[in-house]
Amino acid sequence: MKGKVLREILREFGLDFYVKYVYCGKEKCRSCPHGPYLYASRREEGKVKNVYLGKADASLLAKRDEIVKKVSQLIVEYEREKRFVEEGFKKKLSDLLQDLLQGEQLD
Ligand SMILES: [Zn+2]
């Protein structure tokens, strides 16, 4: 699995996850920075849109990892299917050419 392809697909579908700590800006806050929080970003009409998903605890991070793993598996399946379809397509084209060449020989 190429990391770049995975990253692009995650980004396209709004599953580009990142963990962030947040400074609340309150003057007397003793617990800054807050978090970690999990976000996902996606590009919409050229703009990056960030979605807050919740506190980045073990269960949410496990969910994120599970999603990333499933997306990788889907990409592998897709690539396999695509190759299969492409091979079928090339075979059909090649068969058409074969038919043509055989036709020529008969003439
Ligand atoms: Zn704070």
GROMACS .gro file of N, CA and C and ligand atoms in nm:
model
  322
    1MET      N    1   0.085  -0.121   0.000
    1MET     CA    2   0.000   0.000   0.000
    1MET      C    3   0.087   0.124   0.000
    2LYS      N    4   0.066   0.207  -0.100
    2LYS     CA    5   0.143   0.331  -0.105
    2LYS      C    6   0.079   0.434  -0.012
    3GLY      N    7   0.158   0.485   0.081
    3GLY     CA    8   0.109   0.580   0.179
    3GLY      C    9   0.047   0.704   0.117
    4LYS      N   10   0.103   0.745   0.005
    4LYS     CA   11   0.057   0.868  -0.061
    4LYS      C   12  -0.086   0.853  -0.114
    5VAL      N   13  -0.114   0.738  -0.174
    5VAL     CA   14  -0.247   0.710  -0.228
    5VAL      C   15  -0.348   0.706  -0.114
    6LEU      N   16  -0.312   0.637  -0.008
    6LEU     CA   17  -0.399   0.626   0.110
    6LEU      C   18  -0.429   0.765   0.165
    7ARG      N   19  -0.327   0.844   0.179
    7ARG     CA   20  -0.341   0.978   0.234
    7ARG      C   21  -0.435   1.064   0.147
    8GLU      N   22  -0.417   1.053   0.017
    8GLU     CA   23  -0.501   1.132  -0.075
    8GLU      C   24  -0.648   1.092  -0.066
    9ILE      N   25  -0.671   0.962  -0.056
    9ILE     CA   26  -0.809   0.914  -0.048
    9ILE      C   27  -0.873   0.953   0.085
   10LEU      N   28  -0.797   0.939   0.192
   10LEU     CA   29  -0.848   0.980   0.323
   10LEU      C   30  -0.886   1.127   0.321
   11ARG      N   31  -0.801   1.206   0.258
   11ARG     CA   32  -0.824   1.350   0.251
   11ARG      C   33  -0.949   1.381   0.169
   12GLU      N   34  -0.960   1.311   0.056
   12GLU     CA   35  -1.073   1.336  -0.033
   12GLU      C   36  -1.207   1.306   0.035
   13PHE      N   37  -1.207   1.202   0.119
   13PHE     CA   38  -1.333   1.161   0.180
   13PHE      C   39  -1.350   1.211   0.323
   14GLY      N   40  -1.269   1.309   0.360
   14GLY     CA   41  -1.287   1.369   0.492
   14GLY      C   42  -1.244   1.279   0.606
   15LEU      N   43  -1.147   1.192   0.579
   15LEU     CA   44  -1.099   1.101   0.683
   15LEU      C   45  -0.950   1.125   0.712
   16ASP      N   46  -0.908   1.248   0.684
   16ASP     CA   47  -0.769   1.283   0.709
   16ASP      C   48  -0.757   1.328   0.855
   17PHE      N   49  -0.720   1.234   0.941
   17PHE     CA   50  -0.724   1.257   1.085
   17PHE      C   51  -0.600   1.329   1.137
   18TYR      N   52  -0.621   1.408   1.238
   18TYR     CA   53  -0.506   1.462   1.310
   18TYR      C   54  -0.545   1.493   1.454
   19VAL      N   55  -0.443   1.486   1.540
   19VAL     CA   56  -0.463   1.508   1.684
   19VAL      C   57  -0.406   1.645   1.719
   20LYS      N   58  -0.482   1.719   1.800
   20LYS     CA   59  -0.438   1.855   1.830
   20LYS      C   60  -0.465   1.891   1.977
   21TYR      N   61  -0.376   1.971   2.033
   21TYR     CA   62  -0.399   2.030   2.165
   21TYR      C   63  -0.446   2.174   2.141
   22VAL      N   64  -0.535   2.220   2.227
   22VAL     CA   65  -0.594   2.352   2.205
   22VAL      C   66  -0.568   2.444   2.324
   23TYR      N   67  -0.529   2.567   2.294
   23TYR     CA   68  -0.516   2.670   2.397
   23TYR      C   69  -0.648   2.747   2.401
   24CYS      N   70  -0.711   2.751   2.520
   24CYS     CA   71  -0.845   2.810   2.528
   24CYS      C   72  -0.840   2.963   2.529
   25GLY      N   73  -0.728   3.020   2.568
   25GLY     CA   74  -0.717   3.164   2.564
   25GLY      C   75  -0.757   3.233   2.695
   26LYS      N   76  -0.809   3.154   2.789
   26LYS     CA   77  -0.845   3.214   2.919
   26LYS      C   78  -0.718   3.245   2.997
   27GLU      N   79  -0.716   3.364   3.052
   27GLU     CA   80  -0.593   3.414   3.115
   27GLU      C   81  -0.542   3.326   3.229
   28LYS      N   82  -0.636   3.281   3.313
   28LYS     CA   83  -0.593   3.208   3.433
   28LYS      C   84  -0.604   3.056   3.421
   29CYS      N   85  -0.617   3.008   3.300
   29CYS     CA   86  -0.633   2.863   3.282
   29CYS      C   87  -0.505   2.790   3.321
   30ARG      N   88  -0.522   2.690   3.407
   30ARG     CA   89  -0.406   2.613   3.451
   30ARG      C   90  -0.396   2.479   3.378
   31SER      N   91  -0.495   2.450   3.299
   31SER     CA   92  -0.489   2.319   3.233
   31SER      C   93  -0.459   2.328   3.083
   32CYS      N   94  -0.419   2.447   3.037
   32CYS     CA   95  -0.380   2.462   2.897
   32CYS      C   96  -0.248   2.392   2.870
   33PRO      N   97  -0.225   2.332   2.757
   33PRO     CA   98  -0.323   2.314   2.650
   33PRO      C   99  -0.421   2.201   2.680
   34HIS      N  100  -0.540   2.211   2.624
   34HIS     CA  101  -0.643   2.109   2.643
   34HIS      C  102  -0.634   2.003   2.533
   35GLY      N  103  -0.674   1.887   2.568
   35GLY     CA  104  -0.674   1.780   2.469
   35GLY      C  105  -0.600   1.658   2.520
   36PRO      N  106  -0.553   1.571   2.434
   36PRO     CA  107  -0.558   1.584   2.287
   36PRO      C  108  -0.699   1.559   2.231
   37TYR      N  109  -0.730   1.629   2.122
   37TYR     CA  110  -0.857   1.611   2.053
   37TYR      C  111  -0.831   1.559   1.912
   38LEU      N  112  -0.926   1.482   1.866
   38LEU     CA  113  -0.913   1.426   1.731
   38LEU      C  114  -1.000   1.506   1.633
   39TYR      N  115  -0.941   1.538   1.521
   39TYR     CA  116  -1.011   1.609   1.414
   39TYR      C  117  -0.994   1.533   1.284
   40ALA      N  118  -1.083   1.564   1.191
   40ALA     CA  119  -1.066   1.513   1.055
   40ALA      C  120  -1.080   1.632   0.962
   41SER      N  121  -0.999   1.634   0.859
   41SER     CA  122  -1.014   1.746   0.765
   41SER      C  123  -1.042   1.696   0.625
   42ARG      N  124  -1.113   1.779   0.555
   42ARG     CA  125  -1.141   1.748   0.414
   42ARG      C  126  -1.134   1.877   0.334
   43ARG      N  127  -1.107   1.860   0.206
   43ARG     CA  128  -1.103   1.977   0.118
   43ARG      C  129  -1.238   1.993   0.051
   44GLU      N  130  -1.297   2.109   0.064
   44GLU     CA  131  -1.426   2.135   0.001
   44GLU      C  132  -1.415   2.263  -0.080
   45GLU      N  133  -1.430   2.248  -0.211
   45GLU     CA  134  -1.419   2.362  -0.303
   45GLU      C  135  -1.293   2.443  -0.276
   46GLY      N  136  -1.183   2.372  -0.262
   46GLY     CA  137  -1.054   2.438  -0.244
   46GLY      C  138  -1.024   2.481  -0.102
   47LYS      N  139  -1.125   2.472  -0.014
   47LYS     CA  140  -1.102   2.512   0.125
   47LYS      C  141  -1.089   2.389   0.213
   48VAL      N  142  -1.005   2.399   0.316
   48VAL     CA  143  -0.990   2.289   0.410
   48VAL      C  144  -1.093   2.306   0.522
   49LYS      N  145  -1.172   2.200   0.542
   49LYS     CA  146  -1.275   2.205   0.646
   49LYS      C  147  -1.237   2.104   0.755
   50ASN      N  148  -1.230   2.152   0.878
   50ASN     CA  149  -1.192   2.066   0.990
   50ASN      C  150  -1.315   2.028   1.073
   51VAL      N  151  -1.323   1.902   1.107
   51VAL     CA  152  -1.436   1.854   1.186
   51VAL      C  153  -1.384   1.797   1.318
   52TYR      N  154  -1.440   1.845   1.426
   52TYR     CA  155  -1.401   1.796   1.558
   52TYR      C  156  -1.470   1.662   1.583
   53LEU      N  157  -1.391   1.562   1.625
   53LEU     CA  158  -1.448   1.428   1.644
   53LEU      C  159  -1.460   1.387   1.790
   54GLY      N  160  -1.384   1.454   1.877
   54GLY     CA  161  -1.393   1.421   2.019
   54GLY      C  162  -1.257   1.409   2.084
   55LYS      N  163  -1.260   1.380   2.211
   55LYS     CA  164  -1.136   1.364   2.286
   55LYS      C  165  -1.061   1.242   2.233
   56ALA      N  166  -0.932   1.262   2.206
   56ALA     CA  167  -0.854   1.155   2.145
   56ALA      C  168  -0.813   1.052   2.250
   57ASP      N  169  -0.912   0.982   2.303
   57ASP     CA  170  -0.881   0.876   2.400
   57ASP      C  171  -0.854   0.746   2.325
   58ALA      N  172  -0.819   0.642   2.403
   58ALA     CA  173  -0.778   0.516   2.340
   58ALA      C  174  -0.887   0.459   2.249
   59SER      N  175  -1.013   0.471   2.291
   59SER     CA  176  -1.119   0.408   2.212
   59SER      C  177  -1.142   0.482   2.080
   60LEU      N  178  -1.136   0.615   2.085
   60LEU     CA  179  -1.154   0.692   1.961
   60LEU      C  180  -1.035   0.672   1.866
   61LEU      N  181  -0.915   0.665   1.922
   61LEU     CA  182  -0.796   0.643   1.837
   61LEU      C  183  -0.798   0.504   1.775
   62ALA      N  184  -0.852   0.407   1.852
   62ALA     CA  185  -0.863   0.271   1.799
   62ALA      C  186  -0.962   0.270   1.682
   63LYS      N  187  -1.071   0.346   1.698
   63LYS     CA  188  -1.171   0.358   1.592
   63LYS      C  189  -1.108   0.419   1.466
   64ARG      N  190  -1.030   0.525   1.488
   64ARG     CA  191  -0.960   0.590   1.376
   64ARG      C  192  -0.869   0.491   1.305
   65ASP      N  193  -0.790   0.416   1.384
   65ASP     CA  194  -0.697   0.318   1.325
   65ASP      C  195  -0.772   0.213   1.245
   66GLU      N  196  -0.887   0.173   1.299
   66GLU     CA  197  -0.969   0.072   1.232
   66GLU      C  198  -1.018   0.124   1.096
   67ILE      N  199  -1.061   0.251   1.094
   67ILE     CA  200  -1.109   0.311   0.969
   67ILE      C  201  -0.996   0.320   0.867
   68VAL      N  202  -0.878   0.364   0.911
   68VAL     CA  203  -0.765   0.377   0.820
   68VAL      C  204  -0.728   0.240   0.763
   69LYS      N  205  -0.733   0.138   0.850
   69LYS     CA  206  -0.701   0.002   0.806
   69LYS      C  207  -0.803  -0.046   0.702
   70LYS      N  208  -0.931  -0.019   0.728
   70LYS     CA  209  -1.035  -0.062   0.635
   70LYS      C  210  -1.022   0.009   0.500
   71VAL      N  211  -0.987   0.138   0.505
   71VAL     CA  212  -0.969   0.213   0.380
   71VAL      C  213  -0.852   0.152   0.302
   72SER      N  214  -0.743   0.118   0.370
   72SER     CA  215  -0.629   0.055   0.300
   72SER      C  216  -0.672  -0.075   0.234
   73GLN      N  217  -0.752  -0.153   0.305
   73GLN     CA  218  -0.798  -0.280   0.248
   73GLN      C  219  -0.886  -0.256   0.125
   74LEU      N  220  -0.972  -0.153   0.135
   74LEU     CA  221  -1.059  -0.121   0.021
   74LEU      C  222  -0.977  -0.078  -0.100
   75ILE      N  223  -0.869  -0.004  -0.076
   75ILE     CA  224  -0.784   0.040  -0.187
   75ILE      C  225  -0.719  -0.081  -0.253
   76VAL      N  226  -0.672  -0.175  -0.171
   76VAL     CA  227  -0.610  -0.296  -0.225
   76VAL      C  228  -0.712  -0.373  -0.310
   77GLU      N  229  -0.834  -0.388  -0.257
   77GLU     CA  230  -0.941  -0.457  -0.331
   77GLU      C  231  -0.972  -0.386  -0.462
   78TYR      N  232  -0.981  -0.254  -0.453
   78TYR     CA  233  -1.010  -0.173  -0.571
   78TYR      C  234  -0.904  -0.190  -0.678
   79GLU      N  235  -0.776  -0.186  -0.635
   79GLU     CA  236  -0.665  -0.203  -0.730
   79GLU      C  237  -0.671  -0.340  -0.796
   80ARG      N  238  -0.708  -0.442  -0.719
   80ARG     CA  239  -0.716  -0.579  -0.771
   80ARG      C  240  -0.829  -0.588  -0.876
   81GLU      N  241  -0.945  -0.534  -0.839
   81GLU     CA  242  -1.061  -0.533  -0.930
   81GLU      C  243  -1.029  -0.458  -1.058
   82LYS      N  244  -0.962  -0.345  -1.040
   82LYS     CA  245  -0.929  -0.259  -1.154
   82LYS      C  246  -0.838  -0.333  -1.252
   83ARG      N  247  -0.738  -0.403  -1.195
   83ARG     CA  248  -0.646  -0.479  -1.279
   83ARG      C  249  -0.721  -0.589  -1.354
   84PHE      N  250  -0.813  -0.653  -1.282
   84PHE     CA  251  -0.893  -0.760  -1.340
   84PHE      C  252  -0.976  -0.708  -1.458
   85VAL      N  253  -1.042  -0.594  -1.436
   85VAL     CA  254  -1.125  -0.533  -1.541
   85VAL      C  255  -1.038  -0.489  -1.658
   86GLU      N  256  -0.925  -0.431  -1.629
   86GLU     CA  257  -0.833  -0.386  -1.734
   86GLU      C  258  -0.784  -0.502  -1.819
   87GLU      N  259  -0.751  -0.613  -1.751
   87GLU     CA  260  -0.703  -0.730  -1.824
   87GLU      C  261  -0.812  -0.784  -1.916
   88GLY      N  262  -0.936  -0.786  -1.867
   88GLY     CA  263  -1.050  -0.830  -1.947
   88GLY      C  264  -1.069  -0.741  -2.068
   89PHE      N  265  -1.057  -0.613  -2.047
   89PHE     CA  266  -1.072  -0.513  -2.153
   89PHE      C  267  -0.965  -0.532  -2.260
   90LYS      N  268  -0.841  -0.549  -2.217
   90LYS     CA  269  -0.730  -0.567  -2.312
   90LYS      C  270  -0.746  -0.698  -2.389
   91LYS      N  271  -0.794  -0.801  -2.318
   91LYS     CA  272  -0.815  -0.931  -2.381
   91LYS      C  273  -0.921  -0.917  -2.493
   92LYS      N  274  -1.030  -0.845  -2.464
   92LYS     CA  275  -1.135  -0.827  -2.564
   92LYS      C  276  -1.085  -0.750  -2.686
   93LEU      N  277  -1.005  -0.646  -2.660
   93LEU     CA  278  -0.948  -0.570  -2.771
   93LEU      C  279  -0.857  -0.657  -2.855
   94SER      N  280  -0.777  -0.737  -2.785
   94SER     CA  281  -0.684  -0.824  -2.853
   94SER      C  282  -0.758  -0.930  -2.934
   95ASP      N  283  -0.869  -0.981  -2.878
   95ASP     CA  284  -0.951  -1.078  -2.952
   95ASP      C  285  -1.010  -1.016  -3.079
   96LEU      N  286  -1.055  -0.891  -3.068
   96LEU     CA  287  -1.110  -0.821  -3.185
   96LEU      C  288  -1.004  -0.810  -3.294
   97LEU      N  289  -0.883  -0.777  -3.252
   97LEU     CA  290  -0.773  -0.764  -3.347
   97LEU      C  291  -0.743  -0.900  -3.411
   98GLN      N  292  -0.746  -1.006  -3.328
   98GLN     CA  293  -0.722  -1.141  -3.378
   98GLN      C  294  -0.825  -1.178  -3.485
   99ASP      N  295  -0.953  -1.146  -3.456
   99ASP     CA  296  -1.062  -1.172  -3.553
   99ASP      C  297  -1.033  -1.103  -3.685
  100LEU      N  298  -0.992  -0.978  -3.675
  100LEU     CA  299  -0.963  -0.899  -3.793
  100LEU      C  300  -0.850  -0.961  -3.873
  101LEU      N  301  -0.742  -0.999  -3.804
  101LEU     CA  302  -0.625  -1.057  -3.871
  101LEU      C  303  -0.660  -1.189  -3.938
  102GLN      N  304  -0.743  -1.271  -3.872
  102GLN     CA  305  -0.783  -1.398  -3.930
  102GLN      C  306  -0.869  -1.377  -4.054
  103GLY      N  307  -0.956  -1.274  -4.044
  103GLY     CA  308  -1.041  -1.239  -4.158
  103GLY      C  309  -0.957  -1.202  -4.278
  104GLU      N  310  -0.849  -1.129  -4.253
  104GLU     CA  311  -0.762  -1.087  -4.363
  104GLU      C  312  -0.694  -1.206  -4.433
  105GLN      N  313  -0.656  -1.302  -4.346
  105GLN     CA  314  -0.588  -1.418  -4.403
  105GLN      C  315  -0.679  -1.498  -4.497
  106LEU      N  316  -0.810  -1.498  -4.465
  106LEU     CA  317  -0.904  -1.575  -4.548
  106LEU      C  318  -0.923  -1.514  -4.686
  107ASP      N  319  -0.909  -1.383  -4.693
  107ASP     CA  320  -0.935  -1.316  -4.822
  107ASP      C  321  -0.833  -1.347  -4.931
  108ZN      ZN  322  -0.712   2.640   2.889
   0.00000   0.00000   0.00000
